[in-house]
Amino acid sequence: MEETRNSPYGEDRISRLPDSLIHQILSFIDTKYAVQTSVLSKRWIDIWKSLPFLYFNRNSFSHEKAEKFIDFVYMVFLYRDDTNIQKFSVDVGWEDSAFDNTMIMNVNRWSLNAVKHNVQEINIVIDELLYSPYEIPRRLLSCKSLRKLVMKVSSDAFADVILPRSMNLPQLKVLILYGLSVSKEELFDGLLSSCPVLETLEIVDCVMQINDRRNSIIDSVSLKKFTYSCWLIDKMDHSIKLCAPNLKIFNWTSFLIQDFSLENCSSLSELVLRWKPEEDGDTEAYSSLTSEKKEVYAKRMMQFLGAVNMVKAMKLSSVLLEVLSRVPDLSDCQPPRLRNLQYLTLEMWPARGCLRSIAFLLSISPNVVEI
């Protein structure tokens, strides 16, 4: 029988738990501290070697050089057993700017080590990319066991991402990209088409590089939740077409620069629309636009509302209320009918056009029960 430690307060019951429960407890802490539990008793010496949850944070080594953090991660992979990895997370701080290339190389190697252990979830968080583009390994984007992939770069500059030519993620259900710069063709045509069962897609604070093609198409039968909040080159003639027959939740934040159309989204029930960025001075900024641009934005809002006439719940930001306030002046636009809309949430600031927009929305939404 394994040794258990007794204390003045009674028996050490945690040490008597099965490994699976101890692993679950350790999943809530940094792997550095999970490894340190090996000094507790003989029972704990090898527990960390079969951890299915690995979380490495550069800030846990904040008072030490980057080499110490890098060596520790490699040590964990070297001494752990062949247990499959359910979740691998790495959060890299950029206190050592000279380590740009080295750190990215190591992050990729660690991710591929996780791939070898049939990883189901990968989270990569990088505080900043200063000098080099981020080239994602082909083997990572061809992982047959991966179900969730999160890539975030938290910095003032967007990180250029290089995707491999061939990708295959047959079990990926959740894809979250944050703070990246990638071409629409690579993302929509390449990456998304390699995810046949994708259910949640979040593209947040990214730069979408537009090539010569005027239309981008997001085509997914499996997609259920889509969050889109991107910076886009000022091309008024570019359009994005969304074809997702099983989409239920759509969270869209944009400048209304591009034309966003929904061709087949009959299951859509919840919609959130925001102007980007939503700040105190945005209503004044909108007011300063030319009449021509205001008219374009208003028409696009009308087209958009017409395409989402099946939604039951909708949330609008205050600047978009200003955009809608111009709609009654557009004699050539047929007002949409939001017959299924029951719940309407409005983010309001004191602005001249808000009351006019609210009246318009209520006139086209006869079944609203809560506002």
CSV table of C-alpha atoms in Angstrom, one decimal:
chain,number,residue,atom,x,y,z
A,1,MET,CA,0.0,0.0,0.0
A,2,GLU,CA,1.2,3.5,-0.8
A,3,GLU,CA,2.5,5.6,2.0
A,4,THR,CA,0.2,8.3,3.2
A,5,ARG,CA,1.2,11.1,5.5
A,6,ASN,CA,-0.5,11.8,8.8
A,7,SER,CA,-0.7,15.2,10.3
A,8,PRO,CA,-1.7,16.6,13.7
A,9,TYR,CA,-5.0,17.5,12.0
A,10,GLY,CA,-5.8,14.0,10.9
A,11,GLU,CA,-5.3,11.7,7.9
A,12,ASP,CA,-4.1,13.1,4.5
A,13,ARG,CA,-7.2,12.2,2.6
A,14,ILE,CA,-6.1,14.0,-0.6
A,15,SER,CA,-3.2,11.6,-1.1
A,16,ARG,CA,-5.7,8.7,-0.9
A,17,LEU,CA,-7.6,10.0,-3.9
A,18,PRO,CA,-7.2,8.2,-7.2
A,19,ASP,CA,-4.8,9.7,-9.7
A,20,SER,CA,-7.6,10.9,-12.0
A,21,LEU,CA,-9.0,13.1,-9.2
A,22,ILE,CA,-5.6,14.5,-8.2
A,23,HIS,CA,-4.9,15.3,-11.9
A,24,GLN,CA,-8.2,17.2,-12.0
A,25,ILE,CA,-7.2,19.2,-8.9
A,26,LEU,CA,-3.8,20.0,-10.3
A,27,SER,CA,-5.3,21.1,-13.6
A,28,PHE,CA,-6.3,24.4,-12.0
A,29,ILE,CA,-2.7,25.4,-11.3
A,30,ASP,CA,0.5,26.2,-13.3
A,31,THR,CA,2.4,23.0,-14.2
A,32,LYS,CA,5.4,24.5,-12.3
A,33,TYR,CA,3.6,24.2,-9.0
A,34,ALA,CA,2.1,20.8,-10.0
A,35,VAL,CA,5.7,19.5,-10.4
A,36,GLN,CA,6.6,20.9,-7.0
A,37,THR,CA,4.0,18.7,-5.3
A,38,SER,CA,6.4,15.8,-5.9
A,39,VAL,CA,8.2,16.7,-2.6
A,40,LEU,CA,5.1,16.1,-0.5
A,41,SER,CA,5.5,12.3,-0.1
A,42,LYS,CA,6.3,9.1,-2.0
A,43,ARG,CA,2.7,9.1,-3.2
A,44,TRP,CA,3.2,12.4,-5.0
A,45,ILE,CA,6.7,11.8,-6.6
A,46,ASP,CA,5.4,10.6,-10.0
A,47,ILE,CA,1.9,12.1,-10.0
A,48,TRP,CA,2.9,15.0,-12.2
A,49,LYS,CA,4.4,12.8,-14.9
A,50,SER,CA,1.0,11.6,-16.1
A,51,LEU,CA,-0.8,15.0,-15.9
A,52,PRO,CA,-3.2,15.3,-18.9
A,53,PHE,CA,-3.4,19.1,-18.3
A,54,LEU,CA,-0.3,21.2,-19.0
A,55,TYR,CA,-0.2,24.9,-18.4
A,56,PHE,CA,3.1,26.8,-18.7
A,57,ASN,CA,3.2,30.5,-17.9
A,58,ARG,CA,6.4,32.6,-18.5
A,59,ASN,CA,5.2,34.9,-15.6
A,60,SER,CA,5.8,32.0,-13.2
A,61,PHE,CA,9.5,32.6,-13.9
A,62,SER,CA,9.3,36.3,-14.0
A,63,HIS,CA,12.4,36.8,-11.8
A,64,GLU,CA,14.5,34.4,-13.8
A,65,LYS,CA,15.9,34.4,-17.3
A,66,ALA,CA,13.9,33.0,-20.2
A,67,GLU,CA,16.3,30.0,-20.5
A,68,LYS,CA,15.0,28.8,-17.1
A,69,PHE,CA,11.4,28.8,-18.3
A,70,ILE,CA,12.4,27.1,-21.6
A,71,ASP,CA,14.4,24.4,-19.8
A,72,PHE,CA,11.6,23.6,-17.4
A,73,VAL,CA,9.0,23.0,-20.2
A,74,TYR,CA,11.4,20.7,-22.0
A,75,MET,CA,12.1,18.9,-18.7
A,76,VAL,CA,8.4,18.2,-18.2
A,77,PHE,CA,8.0,16.7,-21.7
A,78,LEU,CA,11.2,14.7,-21.3
A,79,TYR,CA,10.2,13.0,-18.0
A,80,ARG,CA,6.5,12.7,-18.4
A,81,ASP,CA,5.1,9.3,-19.4
A,82,ASP,CA,3.1,8.4,-22.6
A,83,THR,CA,-0.3,9.5,-21.2
A,84,ASN,CA,-2.4,11.5,-23.7
A,85,ILE,CA,-2.6,15.2,-23.2
A,86,GLN,CA,-6.1,16.7,-22.9
A,87,LYS,CA,-5.1,20.3,-22.7
A,88,PHE,CA,-1.8,22.1,-23.5
A,89,SER,CA,-1.5,25.8,-22.7
A,90,VAL,CA,1.5,28.1,-23.0
A,91,ASP,CA,1.4,31.8,-22.1
A,92,VAL,CA,4.6,33.5,-23.2
A,93,GLY,CA,5.6,37.0,-21.9
A,94,TRP,CA,7.9,39.1,-23.9
A,95,GLU,CA,10.3,40.4,-21.2
A,96,ASP,CA,13.2,39.1,-23.3
A,97,SER,CA,12.7,40.8,-26.7
A,98,ALA,CA,15.9,39.2,-28.0
A,99,PHE,CA,14.2,35.8,-27.7
A,100,ASP,CA,11.6,36.4,-30.4
A,101,ASN,CA,12.8,33.8,-32.8
A,102,THR,CA,14.0,31.4,-30.2
A,103,MET,CA,10.8,31.5,-28.2
A,104,ILE,CA,8.5,31.0,-31.3
A,105,MET,CA,10.7,28.0,-32.3
A,106,ASN,CA,10.3,26.5,-28.8
A,107,VAL,CA,6.5,27.2,-28.7
A,108,ASN,CA,6.1,25.3,-32.0
A,109,ARG,CA,8.2,22.4,-30.7
A,110,TRP,CA,6.2,22.1,-27.5
A,111,SER,CA,3.0,22.2,-29.5
A,112,LEU,CA,4.2,19.4,-31.7
A,113,ASN,CA,5.2,17.4,-28.6
A,114,ALA,CA,1.6,17.8,-27.4
A,115,VAL,CA,0.4,16.6,-30.9
A,116,LYS,CA,2.4,13.4,-30.4
A,117,HIS,CA,0.4,12.8,-27.2
A,118,ASN,CA,-3.0,13.1,-29.0
A,119,VAL,CA,-3.7,16.5,-27.6
A,120,GLN,CA,-7.4,17.7,-27.6
A,121,GLU,CA,-7.0,21.4,-26.8
A,122,ILE,CA,-4.1,23.8,-27.5
A,123,ASN,CA,-4.0,27.4,-26.1
A,124,ILE,CA,-1.1,29.6,-27.3
A,125,VAL,CA,-0.9,33.1,-25.8
A,126,ILE,CA,2.0,35.5,-26.8
A,127,ASP,CA,2.2,38.9,-25.3
A,128,GLU,CA,3.9,40.4,-28.3
A,129,LEU,CA,5.6,39.5,-31.5
A,130,LEU,CA,8.2,42.2,-32.3
A,131,TYR,CA,10.3,41.1,-35.2
A,132,SER,CA,9.2,37.8,-36.9
A,133,PRO,CA,6.1,36.4,-38.5
A,134,TYR,CA,4.5,33.5,-36.8
A,135,GLU,CA,4.7,30.4,-39.0
A,136,ILE,CA,2.4,27.7,-37.8
A,137,PRO,CA,3.7,24.2,-38.3
A,138,ARG,CA,1.8,22.0,-40.7
A,139,ARG,CA,1.7,19.1,-38.3
A,140,LEU,CA,-0.1,21.3,-35.7
A,141,LEU,CA,-2.8,22.2,-38.3
A,142,SER,CA,-3.1,18.5,-39.3
A,143,CYS,CA,-3.6,17.1,-35.8
A,144,LYS,CA,-6.4,14.5,-36.0
A,145,SER,CA,-7.1,14.6,-32.2
A,146,LEU,CA,-7.3,18.4,-31.8
A,147,ARG,CA,-10.8,19.7,-30.8
A,148,LYS,CA,-10.0,23.2,-29.7
A,149,LEU,CA,-7.4,25.6,-30.9
A,150,VAL,CA,-6.8,29.1,-29.4
A,151,MET,CA,-4.1,31.5,-30.7
A,152,LYS,CA,-3.8,34.9,-29.1
A,153,VAL,CA,-1.3,37.7,-29.6
A,154,SER,CA,-1.8,40.5,-27.1
A,155,SER,CA,0.1,43.6,-28.4
A,156,ASP,CA,-0.3,46.9,-30.2
A,157,ALA,CA,1.0,45.4,-33.4
A,158,PHE,CA,-0.8,42.6,-35.3
A,159,ALA,CA,1.3,39.4,-35.8
A,160,ASP,CA,1.7,38.2,-39.3
A,161,VAL,CA,0.8,34.6,-39.6
A,162,ILE,CA,2.0,32.1,-42.2
A,163,LEU,CA,-0.3,29.1,-42.7
A,164,PRO,CA,0.9,25.9,-44.3
A,165,ARG,CA,-0.5,25.0,-47.8
A,166,SER,CA,-2.2,21.8,-46.6
A,167,MET,CA,-4.2,21.5,-43.4
A,168,ASN,CA,-6.5,18.9,-41.9
A,169,LEU,CA,-8.3,19.2,-38.6
A,170,PRO,CA,-11.1,16.5,-38.8
A,171,GLN,CA,-12.2,16.9,-35.1
A,172,LEU,CA,-11.7,20.6,-34.5
A,173,LYS,CA,-14.9,22.1,-33.0
A,174,VAL,CA,-13.6,25.4,-31.6
A,175,LEU,CA,-11.2,27.9,-33.3
A,176,ILE,CA,-10.3,31.2,-31.7
A,177,LEU,CA,-7.8,33.7,-33.4
A,178,TYR,CA,-6.9,36.9,-31.6
A,179,GLY,CA,-4.6,39.7,-32.7
A,180,LEU,CA,-3.3,38.1,-35.8
A,181,SER,CA,-2.8,39.3,-39.4
A,182,VAL,CA,-3.7,36.8,-42.1
A,183,SER,CA,-5.1,36.9,-45.6
A,184,LYS,CA,-8.7,36.2,-46.1
A,185,GLU,CA,-8.0,33.6,-48.8
A,186,GLU,CA,-5.7,31.7,-46.5
A,187,LEU,CA,-8.1,31.8,-43.6
A,188,PHE,CA,-11.5,31.2,-45.3
A,189,ASP,CA,-10.4,29.0,-48.2
A,190,GLY,CA,-7.6,27.1,-46.5
A,191,LEU,CA,-8.0,26.8,-42.7
A,192,LEU,CA,-11.8,26.8,-42.4
A,193,SER,CA,-12.3,24.3,-45.2
A,194,SER,CA,-10.0,21.9,-43.3
A,195,CYS,CA,-12.4,21.9,-40.3
A,196,PRO,CA,-15.5,19.9,-41.4
A,197,VAL,CA,-17.1,19.8,-37.9
A,198,LEU,CA,-16.2,23.3,-36.7
A,199,GLU,CA,-19.0,24.7,-34.4
A,200,THR,CA,-17.4,27.8,-32.8
A,201,LEU,CA,-15.3,30.4,-34.8
A,202,GLU,CA,-14.0,33.6,-33.2
A,203,ILE,CA,-11.9,36.0,-35.2
A,204,VAL,CA,-11.2,38.9,-32.9
A,205,ASP,CA,-9.0,42.0,-33.3
A,206,CYS,CA,-7.4,40.6,-36.4
A,207,VAL,CA,-6.3,42.2,-39.6
A,208,MET,CA,-7.8,40.6,-42.7
A,209,GLN,CA,-5.5,41.2,-45.6
A,210,ILE,CA,-7.5,41.5,-48.8
A,211,ASN,CA,-6.0,40.4,-52.1
A,212,ASP,CA,-7.5,41.1,-55.6
A,213,ARG,CA,-10.5,39.0,-55.1
A,214,ARG,CA,-13.7,41.0,-54.3
A,215,ASN,CA,-15.7,38.3,-52.5
A,216,SER,CA,-14.8,36.2,-49.5
A,217,ILE,CA,-17.1,33.2,-48.7
A,218,ILE,CA,-17.4,31.6,-45.3
A,219,ASP,CA,-19.1,28.3,-46.0
A,220,SER,CA,-19.7,25.9,-43.1
A,221,VAL,CA,-22.5,23.4,-42.6
A,222,SER,CA,-21.4,22.7,-39.0
A,223,LEU,CA,-20.9,26.3,-37.7
A,224,LYS,CA,-23.2,27.3,-34.8
A,225,LYS,CA,-21.5,30.3,-33.2
A,226,PHE,CA,-19.5,33.0,-35.1
A,227,THR,CA,-17.7,36.0,-33.7
A,228,TYR,CA,-16.2,38.4,-36.2
A,229,SER,CA,-14.3,41.6,-35.0
A,230,CYS,CA,-11.7,42.6,-37.5
A,231,TRP,CA,-9.8,45.5,-39.0
A,232,LEU,CA,-10.1,45.7,-42.7
A,233,ILE,CA,-8.5,47.8,-45.5
A,234,ASP,CA,-10.9,50.5,-46.6
A,235,LYS,CA,-12.4,48.7,-49.6
A,236,MET,CA,-16.0,49.6,-49.9
A,237,ASP,CA,-16.5,47.1,-52.9
A,238,HIS,CA,-15.4,44.0,-50.9
A,239,SER,CA,-18.0,41.7,-49.6
A,240,ILE,CA,-18.1,38.8,-47.2
A,241,LYS,CA,-20.7,36.1,-47.7
A,242,LEU,CA,-21.7,33.9,-44.8
A,243,CYS,CA,-23.3,30.6,-45.7
A,244,ALA,CA,-24.0,28.6,-42.4
A,245,PRO,CA,-27.4,26.9,-42.3
A,246,ASN,CA,-26.9,25.8,-38.7
A,247,LEU,CA,-25.6,29.1,-37.3
A,248,LYS,CA,-27.4,30.1,-34.1
A,249,ILE,CA,-25.3,32.9,-32.6
A,250,PHE,CA,-23.6,35.7,-34.7
A,251,ASN,CA,-21.5,38.4,-32.9
A,252,TRP,CA,-20.4,40.9,-35.4
A,253,THR,CA,-18.2,44.0,-34.8
A,254,SER,CA,-17.2,46.1,-37.8
A,255,PHE,CA,-16.9,49.6,-39.4
A,256,LEU,CA,-19.5,48.6,-42.0
A,257,ILE,CA,-16.8,49.2,-44.6
A,258,GLN,CA,-17.3,45.8,-46.2
A,259,ASP,CA,-20.6,44.4,-47.4
A,260,PHE,CA,-21.5,41.4,-45.1
A,261,SER,CA,-24.3,39.2,-46.5
A,262,LEU,CA,-25.9,36.1,-45.0
A,263,GLU,CA,-27.0,33.8,-47.8
A,264,ASN,CA,-28.2,30.8,-45.9
A,265,CYS,CA,-28.5,31.2,-42.1
A,266,SER,CA,-32.0,30.1,-41.5
A,267,SER,CA,-31.3,28.8,-38.0
A,268,LEU,CA,-29.9,32.1,-36.7
A,269,SER,CA,-31.6,33.1,-33.4
A,270,GLU,CA,-29.2,35.5,-31.6
A,271,LEU,CA,-27.5,38.5,-33.1
A,272,VAL,CA,-25.0,41.1,-31.6
A,273,LEU,CA,-24.0,44.0,-33.7
A,274,ARG,CA,-21.4,46.6,-32.7
A,275,TRP,CA,-19.5,49.4,-34.3
A,276,LYS,CA,-15.7,49.1,-34.1
A,277,PRO,CA,-14.2,50.6,-32.0
A,278,GLU,CA,-17.1,51.6,-29.6
A,279,GLU,CA,-15.8,54.6,-27.7
A,280,ASP,CA,-17.3,57.8,-26.2
A,281,GLY,CA,-16.5,59.9,-29.2
A,282,ASP,CA,-17.8,57.6,-31.9
A,283,THR,CA,-21.2,59.2,-32.2
A,284,GLU,CA,-19.5,62.5,-33.0
A,285,ALA,CA,-17.1,60.8,-35.4
A,286,TYR,CA,-20.1,59.3,-37.2
A,287,SER,CA,-21.8,62.7,-37.4
A,288,SER,CA,-18.8,64.1,-39.1
A,289,LEU,CA,-18.9,61.6,-42.0
A,290,THR,CA,-20.1,62.7,-45.4
A,291,SER,CA,-23.7,62.2,-46.3
A,292,GLU,CA,-22.7,59.7,-49.0
A,293,LYS,CA,-20.9,57.5,-46.5
A,294,LYS,CA,-23.8,57.7,-44.0
A,295,GLU,CA,-26.2,56.6,-46.8
A,296,VAL,CA,-24.0,53.6,-47.7
A,297,TYR,CA,-23.8,52.6,-44.0
A,298,ALA,CA,-27.5,52.9,-43.6
A,299,LYS,CA,-28.3,50.9,-46.7
A,300,ARG,CA,-25.9,48.1,-45.6
A,301,MET,CA,-27.6,48.0,-42.2
A,302,MET,CA,-31.0,47.7,-43.9
A,303,GLN,CA,-29.6,44.8,-46.1
A,304,PHE,CA,-28.2,43.2,-43.0
A,305,LEU,CA,-31.4,43.4,-41.0
A,306,GLY,CA,-33.3,42.0,-44.0
A,307,ALA,CA,-30.9,39.0,-44.1
A,308,VAL,CA,-31.4,38.3,-40.4
A,309,ASN,CA,-35.1,38.6,-40.2
A,310,MET,CA,-35.4,35.2,-38.4
A,311,VAL,CA,-33.5,36.3,-35.2
A,312,LYS,CA,-35.3,36.1,-31.9
A,313,ALA,CA,-32.8,38.2,-29.8
A,314,MET,CA,-30.8,41.1,-31.1
A,315,LYS,CA,-28.3,43.5,-29.4
A,316,LEU,CA,-27.2,46.8,-31.1
A,317,SER,CA,-24.5,49.3,-30.0
A,318,SER,CA,-25.2,53.1,-29.8
A,319,VAL,CA,-23.3,54.1,-32.9
A,320,LEU,CA,-25.3,51.6,-35.0
A,321,LEU,CA,-28.4,53.2,-33.6
A,322,GLU,CA,-27.1,56.5,-35.1
A,323,VAL,CA,-26.6,54.6,-38.4
A,324,LEU,CA,-30.2,53.4,-38.3
A,325,SER,CA,-31.5,56.9,-37.6
A,326,ARG,CA,-30.9,57.8,-41.2
A,327,VAL,CA,-33.0,54.9,-42.6
A,328,PRO,CA,-36.4,56.7,-42.7
A,329,ASP,CA,-34.8,59.2,-45.1
A,330,LEU,CA,-34.0,56.4,-47.6
A,331,SER,CA,-37.0,56.2,-49.8
A,332,ASP,CA,-35.5,53.6,-52.1
A,333,CYS,CA,-35.0,51.0,-49.3
A,334,GLN,CA,-37.7,48.5,-48.4
A,335,PRO,CA,-37.9,48.2,-44.6
A,336,PRO,CA,-37.2,44.7,-43.3
A,337,ARG,CA,-39.7,42.8,-41.1
A,338,LEU,CA,-38.3,41.2,-38.0
A,339,ARG,CA,-41.3,39.1,-37.2
A,340,ASN,CA,-39.5,36.6,-34.9
A,341,LEU,CA,-37.7,39.3,-32.8
A,342,GLN,CA,-38.8,39.1,-29.2
A,343,TYR,CA,-35.8,40.4,-27.2
A,344,LEU,CA,-34.1,43.7,-28.2
A,345,THR,CA,-31.1,45.0,-26.2
A,346,LEU,CA,-29.7,48.5,-27.0
A,347,GLU,CA,-26.4,50.0,-25.8
A,348,MET,CA,-27.4,53.6,-25.6
A,349,TRP,CA,-25.5,56.8,-25.1
A,350,PRO,CA,-27.2,60.3,-25.3
A,351,ALA,CA,-27.3,60.8,-29.0
A,352,ARG,CA,-29.6,62.6,-31.3
A,353,GLY,CA,-30.7,59.7,-33.5
A,354,CYS,CA,-31.3,57.1,-30.8
A,355,LEU,CA,-35.0,57.7,-30.2
A,356,ARG,CA,-35.7,57.8,-33.9
A,357,SER,CA,-33.9,54.5,-34.4
A,358,ILE,CA,-35.8,52.9,-31.5
A,359,ALA,CA,-39.1,54.0,-33.0
A,360,PHE,CA,-38.0,52.5,-36.4
A,361,LEU,CA,-36.9,49.2,-34.9
A,362,LEU,CA,-40.2,48.8,-33.0
A,363,SER,CA,-42.1,49.6,-36.2
A,364,ILE,CA,-40.5,46.7,-38.0
A,365,SER,CA,-40.5,44.3,-35.0
A,366,PRO,CA,-44.2,43.7,-34.0
A,367,ASN,CA,-43.5,40.9,-31.6
A,368,VAL,CA,-40.9,42.4,-29.3
A,369,VAL,CA,-41.8,41.5,-25.7
A,370,GLU,CA,-38.7,42.9,-24.0
A,371,ILE,CA,-36.5,45.9,-24.7
